[in-house]
Amino acid sequence: MKTLRSKYLLIAIGAFITVMISFIIAGFFIYQQQEELLDEQQAIYEKQEAASELSDALNDVFFRARGVYAFQSALERERLTEALNRYQSAIDRYSSMELTGQEELLISDLTRFMDDYVTNSLPTAIAFADAGDFEGLREFSQSGLNISVNDFVSYTKEVERESEERLDVVSTQSIESMFSSFLLSLLITGILMLVMIVILWRLIASMIRPIEKLHMAATDIQEGRKPDIEKSDRNDELGVLTSSFIDMTAFLQLNEEELHAQNEELMAQQEAMHEQQDQLAATLLETQETKGRLELFNDLNRVLSSTSNRYKFLDEMIQYMNRLYAFDQMMMYMADRSAYSAMNVSTEKIHQILNAPLRQDESGLRVRKRLARPEEDSLDSAKSFVYDLTAEITGASGELIGIFRANRFGRPFEENECEEIEGLVQRMSIAFERLLAFDEIKYSKELTQDMLDNMTEGLQLVNPERWLVQHNQALCRLFEVEPSKDEKIVCDEWLVRMISRVNEEEEMRAFFEAAIESAFEGTRSIRYTLKTEDDSLKVFDVYGMSVYRDRQWTGTIFVHRDITKDYEVDKMKSELVSTVSHELRTPLSSVLGFAELLLTKEMKPEKQKRYIETIHKEAKRLTNLINDFLDLQRMESGKQDYHMEEIKMNELVMEVLEKVNIPSSHALVIRDEMENSMIKGDRERLTQVMTNLLNNAIKFSPQGGDITVRLCADQGKASIIVEDQGIGIPSEEVDKLFQKFKRIDNGENRKIGGTGLGLAICKEIVEKHMGNIFVRSEEGEGSAFHVELPLIKENQSYTIAAEDTILVLEDDPSLALLIADELKSSGFSVVHHFQPDRAVEALANQTFTGVIVDIMLGEHLNGWDVIEQIRQQPGNETLPIVVSSALDADLEKVQRYDVTQYLTKPYPPEKLSEVFKKK
């Protein structure tokens, strides 16, 4: 027998093999065609690339040759040689490819021309250029050489263009081929789909139609009709199924009457058993209902007497009332609408009930019978009446405190049910009053605690039995403990915790023990300071007073108040008065004293001038002091204006150095290691910062020494570092240095004037520029103030490698800045010195790549003296030295001191870089 499965598998396998073979043949054909086009396209692209490379190389040869004619530079000759090598590589590559006859002719002509050009024409032209015979060179070029060169360049460009056109043609053919292949694949797919449709149609005719006939026959049997079905001559599963179905139909018809009789007898027995079962179930249900109602009433009593949460109470009451009386809808709510619970009531209906006004003219329990509304009646067509029950829950004084509403569809309320519900409602009133009282007490307690927790002062209440009965969160934060939920806490535990956190332990213990021991009149207080990890000052006042209730002492309340800011303000006021009075009185005394001398005495003109200069200096000092106060006031009030512009930090530093008076006791050194130091800022305010830092460096290094200004960059920030070798700052004072009116209190500083406002102003200005200012210092070793400002992104700077450093000895800041910019652009870092003897000392102790010296430096040493001392230092005998001077060269000294280069001002700055690059 040939089964349906084997027939379906044969058809499916045959169709699959046909589809796969068709797609493999089509795919192989498309793949071969695309491979041929890609190979051709790759060959044309490589030839085009080689032709382009040959054209560029040929252009480069002629361009470099003209550079040799024009500049006669050894560098240009080297580049010409590199260009000839590149040309040779390009023509070798092009010649190795498969060429057409025309392309082979081009290569042959080009090879002959270039051989002649390299062997004859180029040496001849170079000879003319070396001899300075540019007229002869021009005639030689016009003799036909330039024309030949231009022809070959144009011809190579033409070959390159033809290659591009051929590449476009091949690309177009590739696209057309892919489109043809797509159409072919589409056609094959359509044919295969048509074949599959035919096969599926035959399968449907062979399998589905016999099954439909069997289904119709089964429906006829089910509805009592004679089935219209005949035996099939098919030799598969459907034929066997049809035969079996016909046999089964005949068997059922023969036994139908016997089965019908047996079924009627069984139905009668089943009805008798159901009647007995219903009687037993009714008896058992009555017993269980009685027991269950008693249990429900016991649970309900527990809810009425013990539940303290109004929401939980209402929910549980709804559940128990429903279990007792099987309401269809039910709702219970407080009279003030603060809480409610409902069952089977829509949200819209709940809002309607809660928003309706209360009727004060009705009370007690009421039952109303009414016709069911359409939406209620649709629940069950047999229920046409609804019974509504309403009960007001009133308090002991008769006020309304709650409402209970419920209804049942088609089931009236019995008299005994109404009596039970009315008794429960009366008990509910007691529970409602207890809930309201509990909520009021809880609300009052929470309100009191919230008020205490929102206080900024720490509060604690201790009863006579030494229990901590009340405290707030401020107290917990003060002594770093978690808030406790306990009603009472052993006060001794808190006392130990508090005493361990303060510096005045014994005084604190004695104060608390005395205040807790017994009642007292008035208030008692003590001031204490907290122990902190960072040694910061935290000052508190705690005062206590006795608490009475009904004239009985119930405990002692303590209030902890943070007075740190008040303490610091008082201290600051005292310091401000002391500082300002000293700073104002000193210059005023000088002004008044010298002015009085000028008014009352006759004196020589030079003495008068000196006194007037002193008055001017002290008046200027007073003006600066007042300006500092005004600047700080404007900054703190947010009224300080900033005019932002693009600024080069090295230029700004040089401008400040020109204005600041550096005494002879100090040596100024500038280490410029930053390239493109462009920032965005207020020039006037940043000048104020740099001036302040330089003046501080001078003022706080009274014994003299180096003042080093270093410019560098790191991670998108410009860093300006001002270092001195002065008295330094104690480590414990560093964090307080930028506070207003803060001055370091040591013996050295007391001799140095100042208001303590300068660094506070600097910090404010730098932070307004989105920057940072900090100090690194060691007492007795000097200080280094760091200012970091964000660089403009498109001009991000970097720090130049420190191993290539040039020392510049130049007393003109503007020229020194120009020299530094040129050297930094060539990769050198720069160290500026303005004092000759300090520069000589630096060269003896450090390693430099070279030195730039001006001849006219000062009164004590000139440039030649400095160069002589440098040459006498071990290791600096061959150090490159460049003289930058406005004087004419002294050839005898140049030779004697082995000066590398003598540049007479003005000169192109790039000559400096060329000198050191050669070295």
PDB file of N, CA and C in Angstrom, residues 731-793:
ATOM      1  N   SER A 731      52.235  73.792  57.749  1.00  0.00           N
ATOM      2  CA  SER A 731      51.307  72.842  57.115  1.00  0.00           C
ATOM      3  C   SER A 731      49.890  72.988  57.663  1.00  0.00           C
ATOM      4  N   GLU A 732      49.742  73.297  58.952  1.00  0.00           N
ATOM      5  CA  GLU A 732      48.396  73.398  59.519  1.00  0.00           C
ATOM      6  C   GLU A 732      47.675  74.668  59.078  1.00  0.00           C
ATOM      7  N   GLU A 733      48.393  75.615  58.475  1.00  0.00           N
ATOM      8  CA  GLU A 733      47.790  76.866  58.049  1.00  0.00           C
ATOM      9  C   GLU A 733      47.462  76.894  56.552  1.00  0.00           C
ATOM     10  N   VAL A 734      47.911  75.888  55.796  1.00  0.00           N
ATOM     11  CA  VAL A 734      47.761  75.914  54.340  1.00  0.00           C
ATOM     12  C   VAL A 734      46.285  75.940  53.939  1.00  0.00           C
ATOM     13  N   ASP A 735      45.449  75.118  54.573  1.00  0.00           N
ATOM     14  CA  ASP A 735      44.035  75.034  54.187  1.00  0.00           C
ATOM     15  C   ASP A 735      43.270  76.325  54.477  1.00  0.00           C
ATOM     16  N   LYS A 736      43.781  77.163  55.373  1.00  0.00           N
ATOM     17  CA  LYS A 736      43.073  78.390  55.746  1.00  0.00           C
ATOM     18  C   LYS A 736      43.613  79.607  55.006  1.00  0.00           C
ATOM     19  N   LEU A 737      44.595  79.413  54.133  1.00  0.00           N
ATOM     20  CA  LEU A 737      45.340  80.535  53.577  1.00  0.00           C
ATOM     21  C   LEU A 737      44.473  81.441  52.713  1.00  0.00           C
ATOM     22  N   PHE A 738      43.461  80.870  52.012  1.00  0.00           N
ATOM     23  CA  PHE A 738      42.672  81.662  51.076  1.00  0.00           C
ATOM     24  C   PHE A 738      41.395  82.229  51.707  1.00  0.00           C
ATOM     25  N   GLN A 739      41.297  82.147  53.035  1.00  0.00           N
ATOM     26  CA  GLN A 739      40.155  82.737  53.712  1.00  0.00           C
ATOM     27  C   GLN A 739      40.351  84.247  53.845  1.00  0.00           C
ATOM     28  N   LYS A 740      39.230  84.979  53.928  1.00  0.00           N
ATOM     29  CA  LYS A 740      39.292  86.428  54.071  1.00  0.00           C
ATOM     30  C   LYS A 740      39.932  86.804  55.406  1.00  0.00           C
ATOM     31  N   PHE A 741      40.788  87.833  55.375  1.00  0.00           N
ATOM     32  CA  PHE A 741      41.462  88.396  56.538  1.00  0.00           C
ATOM     33  C   PHE A 741      42.373  87.392  57.243  1.00  0.00           C
ATOM     34  N   LYS A 742      42.740  86.307  56.525  1.00  0.00           N
ATOM     35  CA  LYS A 742      43.577  85.288  57.145  1.00  0.00           C
ATOM     36  C   LYS A 742      45.044  85.628  56.900  1.00  0.00           C
ATOM     37  N   ARG A 743      45.788  85.780  57.995  1.00  0.00           N
ATOM     38  CA  ARG A 743      47.217  86.023  57.916  1.00  0.00           C
ATOM     39  C   ARG A 743      47.912  85.019  58.817  1.00  0.00           C
ATOM     40  N   ILE A 744      49.032  84.507  58.361  1.00  0.00           N
ATOM     41  CA  ILE A 744      49.760  83.491  59.124  1.00  0.00           C
ATOM     42  C   ILE A 744      50.369  84.136  60.353  1.00  0.00           C
ATOM     43  N   ASP A 745      50.099  83.517  61.482  1.00  0.00           N
ATOM     44  CA  ASP A 745      50.520  84.113  62.750  1.00  0.00           C
ATOM     45  C   ASP A 745      51.821  83.467  63.214  1.00  0.00           C
ATOM     46  N   ASN A 746      52.950  83.977  62.712  1.00  0.00           N
ATOM     47  CA  ASN A 746      54.239  83.564  63.265  1.00  0.00           C
ATOM     48  C   ASN A 746      55.134  84.796  63.379  1.00  0.00           C
ATOM     49  N   GLY A 747      56.292  84.612  63.920  1.00  0.00           N
ATOM     50  CA  GLY A 747      57.157  85.756  64.187  1.00  0.00           C
ATOM     51  C   GLY A 747      57.525  86.533  62.949  1.00  0.00           C
ATOM     52  N   GLU A 748      57.842  85.844  61.867  1.00  0.00           N
ATOM     53  CA  GLU A 748      58.234  86.511  60.635  1.00  0.00           C
ATOM     54  C   GLU A 748      57.084  87.322  60.051  1.00  0.00           C
ATOM     55  N   ASN A 749      55.864  86.705  60.027  1.00  0.00           N
ATOM     56  CA  ASN A 749      54.718  87.364  59.393  1.00  0.00           C
ATOM     57  C   ASN A 749      54.265  88.600  60.154  1.00  0.00           C
ATOM     58  N   ARG A 750      54.468  88.603  61.446  1.00  0.00           N
ATOM     59  CA  ARG A 750      54.021  89.768  62.215  1.00  0.00           C
ATOM     60  C   ARG A 750      54.786  91.027  61.823  1.00  0.00           C
ATOM     61  N   LYS A 751      55.988  90.834  61.267  1.00  0.00           N
ATOM     62  CA  LYS A 751      56.772  91.982  60.830  1.00  0.00           C
ATOM     63  C   LYS A 751      56.350  92.458  59.448  1.00  0.00           C
ATOM     64  N   ILE A 752      55.531  91.656  58.725  1.00  0.00           N
ATOM     65  CA  ILE A 752      55.137  91.974  57.351  1.00  0.00           C
ATOM     66  C   ILE A 752      53.690  92.443  57.361  1.00  0.00           C
ATOM     67  N   GLY A 753      53.405  93.568  56.749  1.00  0.00           N
ATOM     68  CA  GLY A 753      52.055  94.110  56.740  1.00  0.00           C
ATOM     69  C   GLY A 753      51.139  93.350  55.802  1.00  0.00           C
ATOM     70  N   GLY A 754      49.874  93.763  55.834  1.00  0.00           N
ATOM     71  CA  GLY A 754      48.893  93.158  54.939  1.00  0.00           C
ATOM     72  C   GLY A 754      47.570  92.937  55.627  1.00  0.00           C
ATOM     73  N   THR A 755      46.492  92.918  54.820  1.00  0.00           N
ATOM     74  CA  THR A 755      45.142  92.744  55.374  1.00  0.00           C
ATOM     75  C   THR A 755      44.661  91.305  55.304  1.00  0.00           C
ATOM     76  N   GLY A 756      45.327  90.458  54.552  1.00  0.00           N
ATOM     77  CA  GLY A 756      44.843  89.088  54.372  1.00  0.00           C
ATOM     78  C   GLY A 756      43.729  88.972  53.364  1.00  0.00           C
ATOM     79  N   LEU A 757      43.577  89.980  52.486  1.00  0.00           N
ATOM     80  CA  LEU A 757      42.514  89.944  51.477  1.00  0.00           C
ATOM     81  C   LEU A 757      43.019  89.517  50.101  1.00  0.00           C
ATOM     82  N   GLY A 758      44.307  89.680  49.849  1.00  0.00           N
ATOM     83  CA  GLY A 758      44.833  89.459  48.492  1.00  0.00           C
ATOM     84  C   GLY A 758      44.568  88.076  47.954  1.00  0.00           C
ATOM     85  N   LEU A 759      44.889  87.034  48.734  1.00  0.00           N
ATOM     86  CA  LEU A 759      44.703  85.667  48.243  1.00  0.00           C
ATOM     87  C   LEU A 759      43.223  85.306  48.154  1.00  0.00           C
ATOM     88  N   ALA A 760      42.390  85.843  49.037  1.00  0.00           N
ATOM     89  CA  ALA A 760      40.941  85.599  48.935  1.00  0.00           C
ATOM     90  C   ALA A 760      40.399  86.174  47.632  1.00  0.00           C
ATOM     91  N   ILE A 761      40.880  87.360  47.242  1.00  0.00           N
ATOM     92  CA  ILE A 761      40.465  87.966  45.977  1.00  0.00           C
ATOM     93  C   ILE A 761      40.971  87.138  44.804  1.00  0.00           C
ATOM     94  N   CYS A 762      42.220  86.671  44.886  1.00  0.00           N
ATOM     95  CA  CYS A 762      42.776  85.817  43.819  1.00  0.00           C
ATOM     96  C   CYS A 762      41.935  84.556  43.637  1.00  0.00           C
ATOM     97  N   LYS A 763      41.562  83.925  44.734  1.00  0.00           N
ATOM     98  CA  LYS A 763      40.759  82.699  44.659  1.00  0.00           C
ATOM     99  C   LYS A 763      39.419  82.967  43.994  1.00  0.00           C
ATOM    100  N   GLU A 764      38.779  84.083  44.354  1.00  0.00           N
ATOM    101  CA  GLU A 764      37.484  84.432  43.766  1.00  0.00           C
ATOM    102  C   GLU A 764      37.617  84.646  42.258  1.00  0.00           C
ATOM    103  N   ILE A 765      38.668  85.369  41.830  1.00  0.00           N
ATOM    104  CA  ILE A 765      38.852  85.650  40.403  1.00  0.00           C
ATOM    105  C   ILE A 765      39.129  84.368  39.633  1.00  0.00           C
ATOM    106  N   VAL A 766      40.023  83.528  40.145  1.00  0.00           N
ATOM    107  CA  VAL A 766      40.385  82.285  39.437  1.00  0.00           C
ATOM    108  C   VAL A 766      39.174  81.364  39.320  1.00  0.00           C
ATOM    109  N   GLU A 767      38.380  81.247  40.366  1.00  0.00           N
ATOM    110  CA  GLU A 767      37.204  80.374  40.307  1.00  0.00           C
ATOM    111  C   GLU A 767      36.158  80.910  39.338  1.00  0.00           C
ATOM    112  N   LYS A 768      36.040  82.235  39.193  1.00  0.00           N
ATOM    113  CA  LYS A 768      35.143  82.796  38.191  1.00  0.00           C
ATOM    114  C   LYS A 768      35.604  82.471  36.775  1.00  0.00           C
ATOM    115  N   HIS A 769      36.882  82.168  36.607  1.00  0.00           N
ATOM    116  CA  HIS A 769      37.434  81.751  35.306  1.00  0.00           C
ATOM    117  C   HIS A 769      37.409  80.222  35.163  1.00  0.00           C
ATOM    118  N   MET A 770      36.627  79.531  36.016  1.00  0.00           N
ATOM    119  CA  MET A 770      36.514  78.063  35.991  1.00  0.00           C
ATOM    120  C   MET A 770      37.866  77.403  36.231  1.00  0.00           C
ATOM    121  N   GLY A 771      38.703  78.060  37.027  1.00  0.00           N
ATOM    122  CA  GLY A 771      40.036  77.541  37.296  1.00  0.00           C
ATOM    123  C   GLY A 771      40.208  77.135  38.741  1.00  0.00           C
ATOM    124  N   ASN A 772      41.472  76.945  39.131  1.00  0.00           N
ATOM    125  CA  ASN A 772      41.779  76.458  40.476  1.00  0.00           C
ATOM    126  C   ASN A 772      43.085  77.104  40.915  1.00  0.00           C
ATOM    127  N   ILE A 773      43.173  77.461  42.183  1.00  0.00           N
ATOM    128  CA  ILE A 773      44.398  78.020  42.751  1.00  0.00           C
ATOM    129  C   ILE A 773      44.696  77.284  44.044  1.00  0.00           C
ATOM    130  N   PHE A 774      45.952  76.898  44.236  1.00  0.00           N
ATOM    131  CA  PHE A 774      46.350  76.198  45.450  1.00  0.00           C
ATOM    132  C   PHE A 774      47.830  76.462  45.697  1.00  0.00           C
ATOM    133  N   VAL A 775      48.312  76.036  46.856  1.00  0.00           N
ATOM    134  CA  VAL A 775      49.695  76.307  47.236  1.00  0.00           C
ATOM    135  C   VAL A 775      50.335  75.044  47.768  1.00  0.00           C
ATOM    136  N   ARG A 776      51.615  74.897  47.455  1.00  0.00           N
ATOM    137  CA  ARG A 776      52.439  73.859  48.060  1.00  0.00           C
ATOM    138  C   ARG A 776      53.593  74.568  48.768  1.00  0.00           C
ATOM    139  N   SER A 777      53.751  74.276  50.064  1.00  0.00           N
ATOM    140  CA  SER A 777      54.733  75.045  50.820  1.00  0.00           C
ATOM    141  C   SER A 777      55.276  74.213  51.963  1.00  0.00           C
ATOM    142  N   GLU A 778      56.487  74.588  52.378  1.00  0.00           N
ATOM    143  CA  GLU A 778      57.104  73.989  53.547  1.00  0.00           C
ATOM    144  C   GLU A 778      57.718  75.120  54.351  1.00  0.00           C
ATOM    145  N   GLU A 779      57.445  75.128  55.619  1.00  0.00           N
ATOM    146  CA  GLU A 779      57.895  76.240  56.448  1.00  0.00           C
ATOM    147  C   GLU A 779      59.413  76.350  56.416  1.00  0.00           C
ATOM    148  N   GLY A 780      59.888  77.560  56.110  1.00  0.00           N
ATOM    149  CA  GLY A 780      61.322  77.812  56.018  1.00  0.00           C
ATOM    150  C   GLY A 780      61.939  77.479  54.680  1.00  0.00           C
ATOM    151  N   GLU A 781      61.175  76.856  53.761  1.00  0.00           N
ATOM    152  CA  GLU A 781      61.714  76.432  52.466  1.00  0.00           C
ATOM    153  C   GLU A 781      61.086  77.165  51.286  1.00  0.00           C
ATOM    154  N   GLY A 782      60.142  78.059  51.525  1.00  0.00           N
ATOM    155  CA  GLY A 782      59.510  78.786  50.430  1.00  0.00           C
ATOM    156  C   GLY A 782      58.155  78.211  50.059  1.00  0.00           C
ATOM    157  N   SER A 783      57.495  78.873  49.106  1.00  0.00           N
ATOM    158  CA  SER A 783      56.144  78.487  48.688  1.00  0.00           C
ATOM    159  C   SER A 783      56.043  78.491  47.170  1.00  0.00           C
ATOM    160  N   ALA A 784      55.084  77.695  46.668  1.00  0.00           N
ATOM    161  CA  ALA A 784      54.797  77.652  45.223  1.00  0.00           C
ATOM    162  C   ALA A 784      53.293  77.758  45.042  1.00  0.00           C
ATOM    163  N   PHE A 785      52.827  78.864  44.475  1.00  0.00           N
ATOM    164  CA  PHE A 785      51.404  79.066  44.229  1.00  0.00           C
ATOM    165  C   PHE A 785      51.090  78.642  42.794  1.00  0.00           C
ATOM    166  N   HIS A 786      50.102  77.745  42.663  1.00  0.00           N
ATOM    167  CA  HIS A 786      49.715  77.195  41.362  1.00  0.00           C
ATOM    168  C   HIS A 786      48.378  77.801  40.943  1.00  0.00           C
ATOM    169  N   VAL A 787      48.322  78.323  39.728  1.00  0.00           N
ATOM    170  CA  VAL A 787      47.069  78.803  39.137  1.00  0.00           C
ATOM    171  C   VAL A 787      46.801  77.973  37.890  1.00  0.00           C
ATOM    172  N   GLU A 788      45.661  77.291  37.851  1.00  0.00           N
ATOM    173  CA  GLU A 788      45.279  76.460  36.702  1.00  0.00           C
ATOM    174  C   GLU A 788      44.051  77.072  36.042  1.00  0.00           C
ATOM    175  N   LEU A 789      44.159  77.313  34.722  1.00  0.00           N
ATOM    176  CA  LEU A 789      43.055  77.908  33.959  1.00  0.00           C
ATOM    177  C   LEU A 789      42.799  77.067  32.724  1.00  0.00           C
ATOM    178  N   PRO A 790      41.528  76.880  32.341  1.00  0.00           N
ATOM    179  CA  PRO A 790      41.230  76.046  31.158  1.00  0.00           C
ATOM    180  C   PRO A 790      41.700  76.715  29.876  1.00  0.00           C
ATOM    181  N   LEU A 791      42.361  75.909  29.021  1.00  0.00           N
ATOM    182  CA  LEU A 791      42.793  76.394  27.712  1.00  0.00           C
ATOM    183  C   LEU A 791      41.627  76.378  26.735  1.00  0.00           C
ATOM    184  N   ILE A 792      41.701  77.246  25.704  1.00  0.00           N
ATOM    185  CA  ILE A 792      40.713  77.207  24.635  1.00  0.00           C
ATOM    186  C   ILE A 792      40.914  75.922  23.862  1.00  0.00           C
ATOM    187  N   LYS A 793      39.829  75.173  23.607  1.00  0.00           N
ATOM    188  CA  LYS A 793      39.937  73.813  23.072  1.00  0.00           C
ATOM    189  C   LYS A 793      40.680  73.748  21.754  1.00  0.00           C
TER     190      LYS A 793
END
